[in-house]
mmCIF file with all atom_site columns, C-alpha atoms and ligand atoms in Angstrom:
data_model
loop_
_atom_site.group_PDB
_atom_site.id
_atom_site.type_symbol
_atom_site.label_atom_id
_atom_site.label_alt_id
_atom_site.label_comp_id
_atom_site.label_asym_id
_atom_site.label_entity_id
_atom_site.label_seq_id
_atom_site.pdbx_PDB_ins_code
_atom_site.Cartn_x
_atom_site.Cartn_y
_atom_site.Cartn_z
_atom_site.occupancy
_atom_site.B_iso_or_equiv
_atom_site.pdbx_formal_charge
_atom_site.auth_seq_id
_atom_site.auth_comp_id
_atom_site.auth_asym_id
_atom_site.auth_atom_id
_atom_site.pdbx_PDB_model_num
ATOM   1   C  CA  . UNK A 1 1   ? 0.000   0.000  0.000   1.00 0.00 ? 585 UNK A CA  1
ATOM   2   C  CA  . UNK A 1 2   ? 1.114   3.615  -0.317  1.00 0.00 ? 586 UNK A CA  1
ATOM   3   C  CA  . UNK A 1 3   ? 3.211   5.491  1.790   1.00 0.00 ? 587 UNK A CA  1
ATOM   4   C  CA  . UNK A 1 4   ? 1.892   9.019  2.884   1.00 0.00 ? 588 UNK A CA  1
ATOM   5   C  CA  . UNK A 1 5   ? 5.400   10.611 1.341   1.00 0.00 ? 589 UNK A CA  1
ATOM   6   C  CA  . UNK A 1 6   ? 4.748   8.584  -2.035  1.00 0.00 ? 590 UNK A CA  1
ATOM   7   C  CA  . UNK A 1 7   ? 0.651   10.510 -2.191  1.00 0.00 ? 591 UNK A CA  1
ATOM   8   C  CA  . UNK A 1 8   ? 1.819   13.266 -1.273  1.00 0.00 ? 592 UNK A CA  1
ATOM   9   C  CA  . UNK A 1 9   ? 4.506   13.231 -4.199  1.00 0.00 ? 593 UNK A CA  1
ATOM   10  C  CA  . UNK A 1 10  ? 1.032   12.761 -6.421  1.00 0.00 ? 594 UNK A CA  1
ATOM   11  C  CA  . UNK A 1 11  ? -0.728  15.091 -4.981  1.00 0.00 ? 595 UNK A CA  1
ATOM   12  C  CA  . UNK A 1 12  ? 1.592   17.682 -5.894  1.00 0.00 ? 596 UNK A CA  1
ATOM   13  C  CA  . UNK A 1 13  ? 1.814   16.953 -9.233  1.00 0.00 ? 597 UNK A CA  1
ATOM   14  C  CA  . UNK A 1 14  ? -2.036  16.814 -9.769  1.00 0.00 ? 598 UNK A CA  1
ATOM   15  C  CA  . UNK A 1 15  ? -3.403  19.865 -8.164  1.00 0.00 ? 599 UNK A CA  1
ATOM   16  C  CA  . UNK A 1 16  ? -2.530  23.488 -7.545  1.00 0.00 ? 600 UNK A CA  1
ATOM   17  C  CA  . UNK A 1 17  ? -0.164  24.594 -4.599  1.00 0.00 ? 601 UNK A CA  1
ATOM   18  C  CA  . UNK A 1 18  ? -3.406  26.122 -2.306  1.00 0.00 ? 602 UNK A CA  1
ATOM   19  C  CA  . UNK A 1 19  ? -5.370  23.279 -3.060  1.00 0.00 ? 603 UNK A CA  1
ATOM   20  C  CA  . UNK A 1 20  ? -2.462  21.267 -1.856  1.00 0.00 ? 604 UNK A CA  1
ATOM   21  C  CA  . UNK A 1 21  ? -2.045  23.107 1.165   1.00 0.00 ? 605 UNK A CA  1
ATOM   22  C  CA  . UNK A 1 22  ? -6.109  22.908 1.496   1.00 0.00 ? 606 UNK A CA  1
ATOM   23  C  CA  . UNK A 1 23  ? -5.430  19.216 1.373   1.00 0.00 ? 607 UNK A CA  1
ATOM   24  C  CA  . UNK A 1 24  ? -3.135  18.934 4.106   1.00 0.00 ? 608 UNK A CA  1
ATOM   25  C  CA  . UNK A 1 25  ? -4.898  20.929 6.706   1.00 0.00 ? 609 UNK A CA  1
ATOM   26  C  CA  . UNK A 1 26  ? -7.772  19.131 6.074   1.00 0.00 ? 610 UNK A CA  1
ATOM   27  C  CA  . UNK A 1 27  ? -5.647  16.300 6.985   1.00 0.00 ? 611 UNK A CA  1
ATOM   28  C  CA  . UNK A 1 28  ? -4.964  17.646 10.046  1.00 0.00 ? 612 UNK A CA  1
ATOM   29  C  CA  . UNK A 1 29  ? -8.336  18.613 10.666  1.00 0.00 ? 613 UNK A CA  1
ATOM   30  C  CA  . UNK A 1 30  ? -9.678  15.077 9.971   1.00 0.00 ? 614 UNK A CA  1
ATOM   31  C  CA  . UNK A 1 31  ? -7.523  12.869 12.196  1.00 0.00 ? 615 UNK A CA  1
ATOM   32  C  CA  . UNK A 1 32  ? -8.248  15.652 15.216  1.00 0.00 ? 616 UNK A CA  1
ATOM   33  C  CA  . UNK A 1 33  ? -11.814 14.563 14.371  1.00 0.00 ? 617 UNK A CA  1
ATOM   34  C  CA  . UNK A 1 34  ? -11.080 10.692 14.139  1.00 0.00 ? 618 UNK A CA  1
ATOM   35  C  CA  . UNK A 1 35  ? -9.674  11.512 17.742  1.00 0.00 ? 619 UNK A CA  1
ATOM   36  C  CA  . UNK A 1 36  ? -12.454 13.258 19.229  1.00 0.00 ? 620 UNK A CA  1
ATOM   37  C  CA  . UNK A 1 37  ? -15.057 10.604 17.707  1.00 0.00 ? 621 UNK A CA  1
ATOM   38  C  CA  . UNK A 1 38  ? -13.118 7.712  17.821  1.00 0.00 ? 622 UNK A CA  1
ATOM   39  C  CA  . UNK A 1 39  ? -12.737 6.731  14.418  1.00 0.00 ? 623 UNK A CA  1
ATOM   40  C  CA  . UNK A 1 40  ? -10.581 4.714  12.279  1.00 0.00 ? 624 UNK A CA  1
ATOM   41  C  CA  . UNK A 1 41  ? -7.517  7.638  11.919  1.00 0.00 ? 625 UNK A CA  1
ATOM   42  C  CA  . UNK A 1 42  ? -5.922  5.858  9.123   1.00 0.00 ? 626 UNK A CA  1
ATOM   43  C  CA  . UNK A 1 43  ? -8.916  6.019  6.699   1.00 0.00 ? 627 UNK A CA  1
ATOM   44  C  CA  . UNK A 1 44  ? -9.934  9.408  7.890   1.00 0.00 ? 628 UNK A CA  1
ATOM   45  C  CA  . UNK A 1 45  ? -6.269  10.849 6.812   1.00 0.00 ? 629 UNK A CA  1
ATOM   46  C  CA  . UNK A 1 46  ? -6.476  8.498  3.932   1.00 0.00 ? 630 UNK A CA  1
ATOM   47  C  CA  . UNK A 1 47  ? -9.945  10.282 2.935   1.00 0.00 ? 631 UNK A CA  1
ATOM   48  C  CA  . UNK A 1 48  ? -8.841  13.431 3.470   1.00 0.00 ? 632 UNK A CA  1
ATOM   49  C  CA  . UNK A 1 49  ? -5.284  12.988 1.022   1.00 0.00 ? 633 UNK A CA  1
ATOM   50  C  CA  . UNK A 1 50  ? -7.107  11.798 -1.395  1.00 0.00 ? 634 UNK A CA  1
ATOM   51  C  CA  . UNK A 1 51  ? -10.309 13.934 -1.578  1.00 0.00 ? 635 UNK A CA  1
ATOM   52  C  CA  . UNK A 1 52  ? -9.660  16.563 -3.670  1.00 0.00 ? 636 UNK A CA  1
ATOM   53  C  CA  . UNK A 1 53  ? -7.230  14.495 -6.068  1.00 0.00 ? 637 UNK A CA  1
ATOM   54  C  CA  . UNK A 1 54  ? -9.493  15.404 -8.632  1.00 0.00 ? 638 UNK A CA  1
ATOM   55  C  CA  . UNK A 1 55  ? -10.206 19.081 -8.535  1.00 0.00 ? 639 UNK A CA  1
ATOM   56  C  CA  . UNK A 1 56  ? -8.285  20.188 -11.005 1.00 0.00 ? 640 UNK A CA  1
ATOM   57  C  CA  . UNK A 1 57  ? -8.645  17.616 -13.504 1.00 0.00 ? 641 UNK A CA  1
ATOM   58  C  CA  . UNK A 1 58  ? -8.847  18.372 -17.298 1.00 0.00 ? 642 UNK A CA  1
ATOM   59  C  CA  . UNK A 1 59  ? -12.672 18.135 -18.082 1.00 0.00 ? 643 UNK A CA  1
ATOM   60  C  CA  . UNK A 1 60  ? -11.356 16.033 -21.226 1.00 0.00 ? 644 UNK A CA  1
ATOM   61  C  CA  . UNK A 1 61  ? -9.566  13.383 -19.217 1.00 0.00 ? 645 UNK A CA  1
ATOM   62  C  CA  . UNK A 1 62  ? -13.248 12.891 -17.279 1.00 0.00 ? 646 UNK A CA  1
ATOM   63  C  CA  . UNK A 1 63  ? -14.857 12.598 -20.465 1.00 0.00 ? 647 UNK A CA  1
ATOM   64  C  CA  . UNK A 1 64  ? -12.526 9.562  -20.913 1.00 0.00 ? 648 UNK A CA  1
ATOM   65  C  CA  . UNK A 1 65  ? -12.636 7.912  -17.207 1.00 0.00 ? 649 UNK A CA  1
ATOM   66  C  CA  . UNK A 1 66  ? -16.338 8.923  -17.207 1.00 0.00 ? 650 UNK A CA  1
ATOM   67  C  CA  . UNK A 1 67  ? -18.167 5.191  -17.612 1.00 0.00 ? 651 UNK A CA  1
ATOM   68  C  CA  . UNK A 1 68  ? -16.066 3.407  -15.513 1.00 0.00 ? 652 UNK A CA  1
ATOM   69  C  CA  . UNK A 1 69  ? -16.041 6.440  -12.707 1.00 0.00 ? 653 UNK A CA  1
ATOM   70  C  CA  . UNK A 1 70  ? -20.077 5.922  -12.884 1.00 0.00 ? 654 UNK A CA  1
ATOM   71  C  CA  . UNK A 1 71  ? -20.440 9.642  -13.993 1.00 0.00 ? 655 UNK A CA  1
ATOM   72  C  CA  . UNK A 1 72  ? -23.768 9.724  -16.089 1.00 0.00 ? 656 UNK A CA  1
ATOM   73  C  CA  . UNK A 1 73  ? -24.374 12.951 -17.858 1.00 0.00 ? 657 UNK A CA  1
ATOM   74  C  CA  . UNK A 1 74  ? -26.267 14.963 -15.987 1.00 0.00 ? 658 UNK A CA  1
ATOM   75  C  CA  . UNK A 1 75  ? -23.446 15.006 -12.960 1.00 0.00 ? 659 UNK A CA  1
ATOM   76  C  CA  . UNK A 1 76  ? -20.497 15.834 -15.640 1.00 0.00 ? 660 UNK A CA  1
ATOM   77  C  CA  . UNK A 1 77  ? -22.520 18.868 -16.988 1.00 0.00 ? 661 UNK A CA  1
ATOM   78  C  CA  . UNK A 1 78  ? -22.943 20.329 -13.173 1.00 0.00 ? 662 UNK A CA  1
ATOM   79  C  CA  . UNK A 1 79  ? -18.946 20.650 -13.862 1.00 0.00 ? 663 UNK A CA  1
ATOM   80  C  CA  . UNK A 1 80  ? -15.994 19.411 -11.322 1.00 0.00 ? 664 UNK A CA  1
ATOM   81  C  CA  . UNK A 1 81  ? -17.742 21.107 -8.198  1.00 0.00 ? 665 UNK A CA  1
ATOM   82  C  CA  . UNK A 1 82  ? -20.200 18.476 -8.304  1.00 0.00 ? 666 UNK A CA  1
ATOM   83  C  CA  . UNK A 1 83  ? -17.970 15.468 -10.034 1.00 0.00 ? 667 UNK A CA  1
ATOM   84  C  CA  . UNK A 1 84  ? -14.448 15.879 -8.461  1.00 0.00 ? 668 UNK A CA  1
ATOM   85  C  CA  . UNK A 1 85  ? -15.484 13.748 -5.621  1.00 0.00 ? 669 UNK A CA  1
ATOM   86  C  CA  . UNK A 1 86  ? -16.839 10.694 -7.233  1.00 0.00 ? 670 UNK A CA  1
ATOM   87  C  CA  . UNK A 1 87  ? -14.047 11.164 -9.762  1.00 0.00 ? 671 UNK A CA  1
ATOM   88  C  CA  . UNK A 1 88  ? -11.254 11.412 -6.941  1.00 0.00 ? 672 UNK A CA  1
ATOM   89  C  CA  . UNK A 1 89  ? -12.698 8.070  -5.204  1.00 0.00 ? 673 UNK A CA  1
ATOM   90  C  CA  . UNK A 1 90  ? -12.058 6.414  -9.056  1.00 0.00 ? 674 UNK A CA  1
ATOM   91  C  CA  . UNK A 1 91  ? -8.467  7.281  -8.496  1.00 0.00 ? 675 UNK A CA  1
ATOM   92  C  CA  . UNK A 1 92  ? -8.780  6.394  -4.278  1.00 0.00 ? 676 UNK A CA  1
ATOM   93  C  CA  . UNK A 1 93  ? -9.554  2.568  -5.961  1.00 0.00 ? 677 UNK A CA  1
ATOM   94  C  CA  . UNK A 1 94  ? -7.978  2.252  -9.509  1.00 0.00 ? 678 UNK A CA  1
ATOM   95  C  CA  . UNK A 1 95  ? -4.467  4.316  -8.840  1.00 0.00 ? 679 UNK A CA  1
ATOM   96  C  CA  . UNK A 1 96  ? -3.973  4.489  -5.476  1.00 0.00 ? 680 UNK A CA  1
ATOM   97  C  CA  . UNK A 1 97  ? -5.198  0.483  -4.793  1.00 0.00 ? 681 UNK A CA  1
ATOM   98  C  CA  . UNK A 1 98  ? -7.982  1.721  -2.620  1.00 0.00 ? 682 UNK A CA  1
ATOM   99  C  CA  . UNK A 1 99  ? -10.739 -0.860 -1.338  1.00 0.00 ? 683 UNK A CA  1
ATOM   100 C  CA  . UNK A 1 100 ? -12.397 -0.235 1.885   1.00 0.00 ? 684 UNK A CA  1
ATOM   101 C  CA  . UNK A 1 101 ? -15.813 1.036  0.797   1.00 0.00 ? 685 UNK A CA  1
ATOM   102 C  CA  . UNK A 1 102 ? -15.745 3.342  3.502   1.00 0.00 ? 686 UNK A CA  1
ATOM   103 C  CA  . UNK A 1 103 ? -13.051 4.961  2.323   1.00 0.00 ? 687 UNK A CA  1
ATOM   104 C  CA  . UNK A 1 104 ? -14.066 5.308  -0.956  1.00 0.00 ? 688 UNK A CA  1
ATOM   105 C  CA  . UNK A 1 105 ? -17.857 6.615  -0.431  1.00 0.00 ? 689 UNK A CA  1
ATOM   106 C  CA  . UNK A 1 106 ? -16.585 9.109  1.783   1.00 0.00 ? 690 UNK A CA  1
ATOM   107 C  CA  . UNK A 1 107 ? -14.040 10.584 -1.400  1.00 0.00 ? 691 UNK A CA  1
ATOM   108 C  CA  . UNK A 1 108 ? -17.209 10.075 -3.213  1.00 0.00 ? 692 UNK A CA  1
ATOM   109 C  CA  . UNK A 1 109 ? -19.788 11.922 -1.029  1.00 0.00 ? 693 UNK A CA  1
ATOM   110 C  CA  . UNK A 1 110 ? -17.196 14.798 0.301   1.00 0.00 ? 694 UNK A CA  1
ATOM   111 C  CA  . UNK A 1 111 ? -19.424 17.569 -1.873  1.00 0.00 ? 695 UNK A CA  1
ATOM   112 C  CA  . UNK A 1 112 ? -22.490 17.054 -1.620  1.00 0.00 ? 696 UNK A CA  1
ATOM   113 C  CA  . UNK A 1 113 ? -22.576 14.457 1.422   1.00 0.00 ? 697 UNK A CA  1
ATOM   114 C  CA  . UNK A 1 114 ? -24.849 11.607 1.517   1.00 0.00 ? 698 UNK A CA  1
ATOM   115 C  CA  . UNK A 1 115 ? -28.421 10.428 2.991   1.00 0.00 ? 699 UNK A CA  1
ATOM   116 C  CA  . UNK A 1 116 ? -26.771 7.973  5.311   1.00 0.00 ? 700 UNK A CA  1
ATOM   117 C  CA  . UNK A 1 117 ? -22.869 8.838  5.884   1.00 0.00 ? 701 UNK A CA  1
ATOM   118 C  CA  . UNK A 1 118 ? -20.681 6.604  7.489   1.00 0.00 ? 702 UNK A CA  1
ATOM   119 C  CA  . UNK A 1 119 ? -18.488 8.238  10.148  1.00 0.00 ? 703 UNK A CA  1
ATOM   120 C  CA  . UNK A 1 120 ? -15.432 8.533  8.269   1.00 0.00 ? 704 UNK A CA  1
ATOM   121 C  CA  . UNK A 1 121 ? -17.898 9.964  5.891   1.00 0.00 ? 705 UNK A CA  1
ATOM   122 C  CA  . UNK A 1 122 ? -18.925 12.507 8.228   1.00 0.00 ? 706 UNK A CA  1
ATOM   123 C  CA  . UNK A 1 123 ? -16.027 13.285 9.252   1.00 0.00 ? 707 UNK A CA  1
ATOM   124 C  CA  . UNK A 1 124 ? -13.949 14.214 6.092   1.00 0.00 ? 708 UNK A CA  1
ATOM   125 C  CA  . UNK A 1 125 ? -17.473 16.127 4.938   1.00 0.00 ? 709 UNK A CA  1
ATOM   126 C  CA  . UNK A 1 126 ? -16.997 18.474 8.170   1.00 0.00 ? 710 UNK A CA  1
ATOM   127 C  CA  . UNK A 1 127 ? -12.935 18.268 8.213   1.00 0.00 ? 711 UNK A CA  1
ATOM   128 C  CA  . UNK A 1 128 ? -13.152 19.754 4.816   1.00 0.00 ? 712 UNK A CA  1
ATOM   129 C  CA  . UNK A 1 129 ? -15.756 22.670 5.838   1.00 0.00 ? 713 UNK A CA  1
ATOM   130 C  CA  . UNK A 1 130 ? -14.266 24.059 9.245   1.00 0.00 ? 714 UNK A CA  1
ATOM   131 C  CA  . UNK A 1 131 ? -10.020 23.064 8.284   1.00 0.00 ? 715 UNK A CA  1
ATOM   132 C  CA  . UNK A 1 132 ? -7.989  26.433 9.785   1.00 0.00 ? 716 UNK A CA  1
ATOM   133 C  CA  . UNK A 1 133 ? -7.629  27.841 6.202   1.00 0.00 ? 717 UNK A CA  1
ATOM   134 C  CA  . UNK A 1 134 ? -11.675 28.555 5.780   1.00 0.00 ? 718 UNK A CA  1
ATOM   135 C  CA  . UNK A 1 135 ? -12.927 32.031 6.876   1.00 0.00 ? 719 UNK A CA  1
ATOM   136 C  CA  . UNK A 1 136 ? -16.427 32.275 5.648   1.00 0.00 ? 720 UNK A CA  1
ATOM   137 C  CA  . UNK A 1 137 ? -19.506 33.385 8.015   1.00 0.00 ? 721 UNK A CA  1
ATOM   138 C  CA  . UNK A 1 138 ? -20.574 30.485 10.025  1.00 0.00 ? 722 UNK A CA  1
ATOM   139 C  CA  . UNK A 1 139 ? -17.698 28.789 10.285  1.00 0.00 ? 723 UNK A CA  1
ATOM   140 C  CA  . UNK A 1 140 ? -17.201 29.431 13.570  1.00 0.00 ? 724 UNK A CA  1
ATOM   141 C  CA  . UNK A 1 141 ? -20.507 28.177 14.458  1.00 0.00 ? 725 UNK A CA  1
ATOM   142 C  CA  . UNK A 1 142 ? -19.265 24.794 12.235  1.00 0.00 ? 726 UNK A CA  1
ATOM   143 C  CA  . UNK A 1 143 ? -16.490 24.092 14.145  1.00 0.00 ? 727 UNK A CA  1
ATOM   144 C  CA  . UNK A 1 144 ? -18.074 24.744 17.601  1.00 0.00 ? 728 UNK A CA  1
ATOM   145 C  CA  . UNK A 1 145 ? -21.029 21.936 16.431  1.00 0.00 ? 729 UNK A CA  1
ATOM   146 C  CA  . UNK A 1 146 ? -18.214 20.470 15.232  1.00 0.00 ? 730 UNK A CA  1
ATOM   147 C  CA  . UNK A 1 147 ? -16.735 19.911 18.644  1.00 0.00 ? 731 UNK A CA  1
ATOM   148 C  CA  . UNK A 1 148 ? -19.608 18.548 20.461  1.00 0.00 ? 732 UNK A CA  1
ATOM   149 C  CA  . UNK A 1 149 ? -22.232 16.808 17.841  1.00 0.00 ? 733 UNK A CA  1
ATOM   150 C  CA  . UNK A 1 150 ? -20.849 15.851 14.283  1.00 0.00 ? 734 UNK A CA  1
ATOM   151 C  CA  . UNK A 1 151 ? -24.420 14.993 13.199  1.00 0.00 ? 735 UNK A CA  1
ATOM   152 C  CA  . UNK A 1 152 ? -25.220 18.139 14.046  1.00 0.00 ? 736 UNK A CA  1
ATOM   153 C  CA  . UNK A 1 153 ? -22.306 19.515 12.154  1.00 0.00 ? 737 UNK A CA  1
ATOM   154 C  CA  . UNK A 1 154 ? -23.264 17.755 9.173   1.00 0.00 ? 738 UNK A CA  1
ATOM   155 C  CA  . UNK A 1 155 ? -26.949 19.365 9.199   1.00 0.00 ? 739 UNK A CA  1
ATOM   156 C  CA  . UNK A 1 156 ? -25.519 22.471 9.934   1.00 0.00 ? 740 UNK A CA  1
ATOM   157 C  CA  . UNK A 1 157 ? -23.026 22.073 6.706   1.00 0.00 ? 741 UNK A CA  1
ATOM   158 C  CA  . UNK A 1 158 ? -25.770 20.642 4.326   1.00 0.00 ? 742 UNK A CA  1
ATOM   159 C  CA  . UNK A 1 159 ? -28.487 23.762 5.327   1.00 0.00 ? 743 UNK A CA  1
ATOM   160 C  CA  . UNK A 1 160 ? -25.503 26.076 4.780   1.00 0.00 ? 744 UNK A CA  1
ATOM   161 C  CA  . UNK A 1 161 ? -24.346 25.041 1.846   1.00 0.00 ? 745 UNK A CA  1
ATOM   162 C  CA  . UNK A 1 162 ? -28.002 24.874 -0.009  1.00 0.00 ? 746 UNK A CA  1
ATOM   163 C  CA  . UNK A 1 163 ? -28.153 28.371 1.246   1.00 0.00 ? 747 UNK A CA  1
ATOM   164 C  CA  . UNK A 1 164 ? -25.170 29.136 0.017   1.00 0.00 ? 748 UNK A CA  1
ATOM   165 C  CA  . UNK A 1 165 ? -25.903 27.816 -3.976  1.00 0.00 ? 749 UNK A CA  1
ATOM   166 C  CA  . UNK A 1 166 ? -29.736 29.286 -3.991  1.00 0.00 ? 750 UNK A CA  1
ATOM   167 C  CA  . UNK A 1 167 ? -28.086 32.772 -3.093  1.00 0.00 ? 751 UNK A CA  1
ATOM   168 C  CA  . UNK A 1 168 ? -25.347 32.550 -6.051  1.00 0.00 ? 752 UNK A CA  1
ATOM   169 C  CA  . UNK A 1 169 ? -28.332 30.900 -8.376  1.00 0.00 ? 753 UNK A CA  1
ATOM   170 C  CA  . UNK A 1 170 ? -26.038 28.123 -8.761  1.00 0.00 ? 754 UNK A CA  1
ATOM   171 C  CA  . UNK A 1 171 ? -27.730 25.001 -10.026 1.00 0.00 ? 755 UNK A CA  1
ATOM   172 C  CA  . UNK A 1 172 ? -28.758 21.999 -7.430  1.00 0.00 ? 756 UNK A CA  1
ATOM   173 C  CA  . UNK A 1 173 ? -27.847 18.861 -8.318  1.00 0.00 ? 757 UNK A CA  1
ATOM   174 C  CA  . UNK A 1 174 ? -30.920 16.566 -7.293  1.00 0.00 ? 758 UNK A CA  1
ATOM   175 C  CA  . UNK A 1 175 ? -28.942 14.800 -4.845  1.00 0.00 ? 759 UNK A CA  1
ATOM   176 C  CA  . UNK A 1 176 ? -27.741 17.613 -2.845  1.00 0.00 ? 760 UNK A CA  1
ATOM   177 C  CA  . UNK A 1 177 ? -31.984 18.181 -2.217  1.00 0.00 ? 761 UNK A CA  1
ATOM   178 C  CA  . UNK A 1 178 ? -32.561 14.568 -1.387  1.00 0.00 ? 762 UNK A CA  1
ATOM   179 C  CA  . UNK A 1 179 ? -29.144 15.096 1.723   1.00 0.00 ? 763 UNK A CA  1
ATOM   180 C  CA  . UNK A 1 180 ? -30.885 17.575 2.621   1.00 0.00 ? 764 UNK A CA  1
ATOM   181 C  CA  . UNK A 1 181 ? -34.428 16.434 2.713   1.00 0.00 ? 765 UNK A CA  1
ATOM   182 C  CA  . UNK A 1 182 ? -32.905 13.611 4.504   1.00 0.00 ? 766 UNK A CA  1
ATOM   183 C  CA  . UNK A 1 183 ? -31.029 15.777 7.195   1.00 0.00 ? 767 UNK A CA  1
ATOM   184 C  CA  . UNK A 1 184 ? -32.734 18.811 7.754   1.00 0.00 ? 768 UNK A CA  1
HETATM 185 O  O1  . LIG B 2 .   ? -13.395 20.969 -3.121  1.00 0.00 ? 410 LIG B O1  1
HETATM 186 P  P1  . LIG B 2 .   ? -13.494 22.000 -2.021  1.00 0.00 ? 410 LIG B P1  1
HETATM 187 O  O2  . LIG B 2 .   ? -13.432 23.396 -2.564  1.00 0.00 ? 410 LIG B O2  1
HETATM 188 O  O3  . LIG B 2 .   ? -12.524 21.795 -0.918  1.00 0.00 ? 410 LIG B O3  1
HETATM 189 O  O4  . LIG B 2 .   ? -14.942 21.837 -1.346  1.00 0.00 ? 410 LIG B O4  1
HETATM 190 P  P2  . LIG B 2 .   ? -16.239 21.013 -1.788  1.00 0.00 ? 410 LIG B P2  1
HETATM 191 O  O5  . LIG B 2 .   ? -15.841 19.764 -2.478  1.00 0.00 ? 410 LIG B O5  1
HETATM 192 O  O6  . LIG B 2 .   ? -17.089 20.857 -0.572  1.00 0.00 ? 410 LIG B O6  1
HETATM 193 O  O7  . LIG B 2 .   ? -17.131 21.959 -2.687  1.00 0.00 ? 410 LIG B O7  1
HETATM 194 C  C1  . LIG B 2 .   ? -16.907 22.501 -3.898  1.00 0.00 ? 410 LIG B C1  1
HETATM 195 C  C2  . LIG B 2 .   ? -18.070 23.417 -4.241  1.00 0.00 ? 410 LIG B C2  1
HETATM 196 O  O8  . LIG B 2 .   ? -19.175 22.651 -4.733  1.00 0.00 ? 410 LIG B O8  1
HETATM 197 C  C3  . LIG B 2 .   ? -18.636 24.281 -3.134  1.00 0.00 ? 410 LIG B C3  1
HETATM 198 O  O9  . LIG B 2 .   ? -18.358 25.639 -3.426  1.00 0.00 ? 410 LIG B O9  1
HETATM 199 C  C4  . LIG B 2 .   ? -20.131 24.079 -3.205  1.00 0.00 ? 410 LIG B C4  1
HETATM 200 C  C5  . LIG B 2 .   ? -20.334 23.415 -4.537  1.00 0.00 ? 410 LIG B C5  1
HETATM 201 N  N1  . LIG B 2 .   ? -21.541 22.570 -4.602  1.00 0.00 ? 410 LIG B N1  1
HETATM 202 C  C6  . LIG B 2 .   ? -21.996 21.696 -3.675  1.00 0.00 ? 410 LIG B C6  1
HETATM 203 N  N2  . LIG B 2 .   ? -23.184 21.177 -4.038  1.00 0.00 ? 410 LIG B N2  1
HETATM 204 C  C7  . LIG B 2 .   ? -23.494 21.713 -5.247  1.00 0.00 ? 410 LIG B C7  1
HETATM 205 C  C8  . LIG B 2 .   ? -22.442 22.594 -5.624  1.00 0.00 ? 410 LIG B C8  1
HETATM 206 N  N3  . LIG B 2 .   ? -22.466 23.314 -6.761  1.00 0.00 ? 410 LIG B N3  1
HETATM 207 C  C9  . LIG B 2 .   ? -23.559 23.188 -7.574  1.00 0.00 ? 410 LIG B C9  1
HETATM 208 N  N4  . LIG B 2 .   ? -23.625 23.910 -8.684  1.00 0.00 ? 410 LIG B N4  1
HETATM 209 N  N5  . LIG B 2 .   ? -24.590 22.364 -7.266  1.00 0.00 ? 410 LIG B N5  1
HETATM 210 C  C10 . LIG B 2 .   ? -24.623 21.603 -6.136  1.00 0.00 ? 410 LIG B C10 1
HETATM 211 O  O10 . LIG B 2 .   ? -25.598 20.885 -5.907  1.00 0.00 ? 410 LIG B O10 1
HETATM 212 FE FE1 . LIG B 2 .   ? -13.807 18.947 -2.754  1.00 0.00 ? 411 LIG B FE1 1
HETATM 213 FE FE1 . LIG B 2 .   ? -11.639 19.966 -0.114  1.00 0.00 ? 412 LIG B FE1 1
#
């Protein structure tokens, strides 16, 4: 299996230097979380290195991985907000030799979270919303929910973020209303 040095090396190569440094902190972030909630740490930091692997990809190199990634259509037109994280768990399991499910559907779900999360799930969804580098209103709030009640973190996060798209008229992709019909 892969060394954290050896992803790392990848990671640098595949996405921009702030992204990179996004990455990391949310590594941090995550295994303080496996801590608190007494999760598994090493699939937590593995979910987090491996999250945003994808970001950056050229849209033409999706088009190409897009069948076997399970990407229909509908999810590649919403663009890489809304495909980066089911296209980052194809790399978690075909590159990077992946296979605990967990893992993998928490890469998968890190955008737009899930109806039923697992807690690694939960916990990379909320590691990547409140890691030191993000400063927008409410995140404060996050991380104090955060501390106490990840469920509640997650609800708080999946409100937020709806809020968030409806006031930038930003498109909803169907499953971001059915996570939050589920949670709210
Ligand atoms: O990849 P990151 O920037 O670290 O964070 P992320 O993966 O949580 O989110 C990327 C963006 O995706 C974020 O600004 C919100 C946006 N997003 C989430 N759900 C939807 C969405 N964008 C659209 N258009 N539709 C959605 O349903
Ligand atoms: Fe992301
Ligand atoms: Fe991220």
């Amino acid at each position: 299996s892969w060394e954290r040095a050896d992803i790392l090396k990848e990671l640098k190569k595949q996405v921009k230097k702030t992204r990179f440094e996004h990455i990391l902190r949310v590594e941090e972030k995550a295994l303080e979380l496996a801590e608190k909630y007494h999760a598994d740490k090493e699939a937590c930091q593995l979910a987090a290195l491996l999250h945003d692997y994808a970001k950056d990809l050229d849209v033409k190199v999706v088009k190409k991985l897009q069948k076997e990634a399970h990407i229909d259509d509908e999810m590649l037109a919403y663009g890489s907000n809304v495909w980066h994280g089911p296209m980052a768990a194809y790399f978690a399991k075909e590159k990077f030799g992946i296979t605990n499910p967990e893992i993998l559907t928490a890469i998968s779900q890190h955008t737009i979270g899930g109806r039923e999360m697992s807690l690694v799930g939960k916990i990379l969804f909320i590691a990547d919303y409140i890691e030191e580098g993000r400063k927008f209103p409410g995140v404060k709030k996050a991380r104090r929910l955060a501390d106490k009640n990840i469920d509640r973190a997650v609800r708080y996060k999946v409100i937020q973020t709806l809020l968030h798209l409806v006031e930038n008229e930003k498109k909803i992709y169907p499953e971001t209303l059915e996570v939050y019909n589920q949670w709210v």
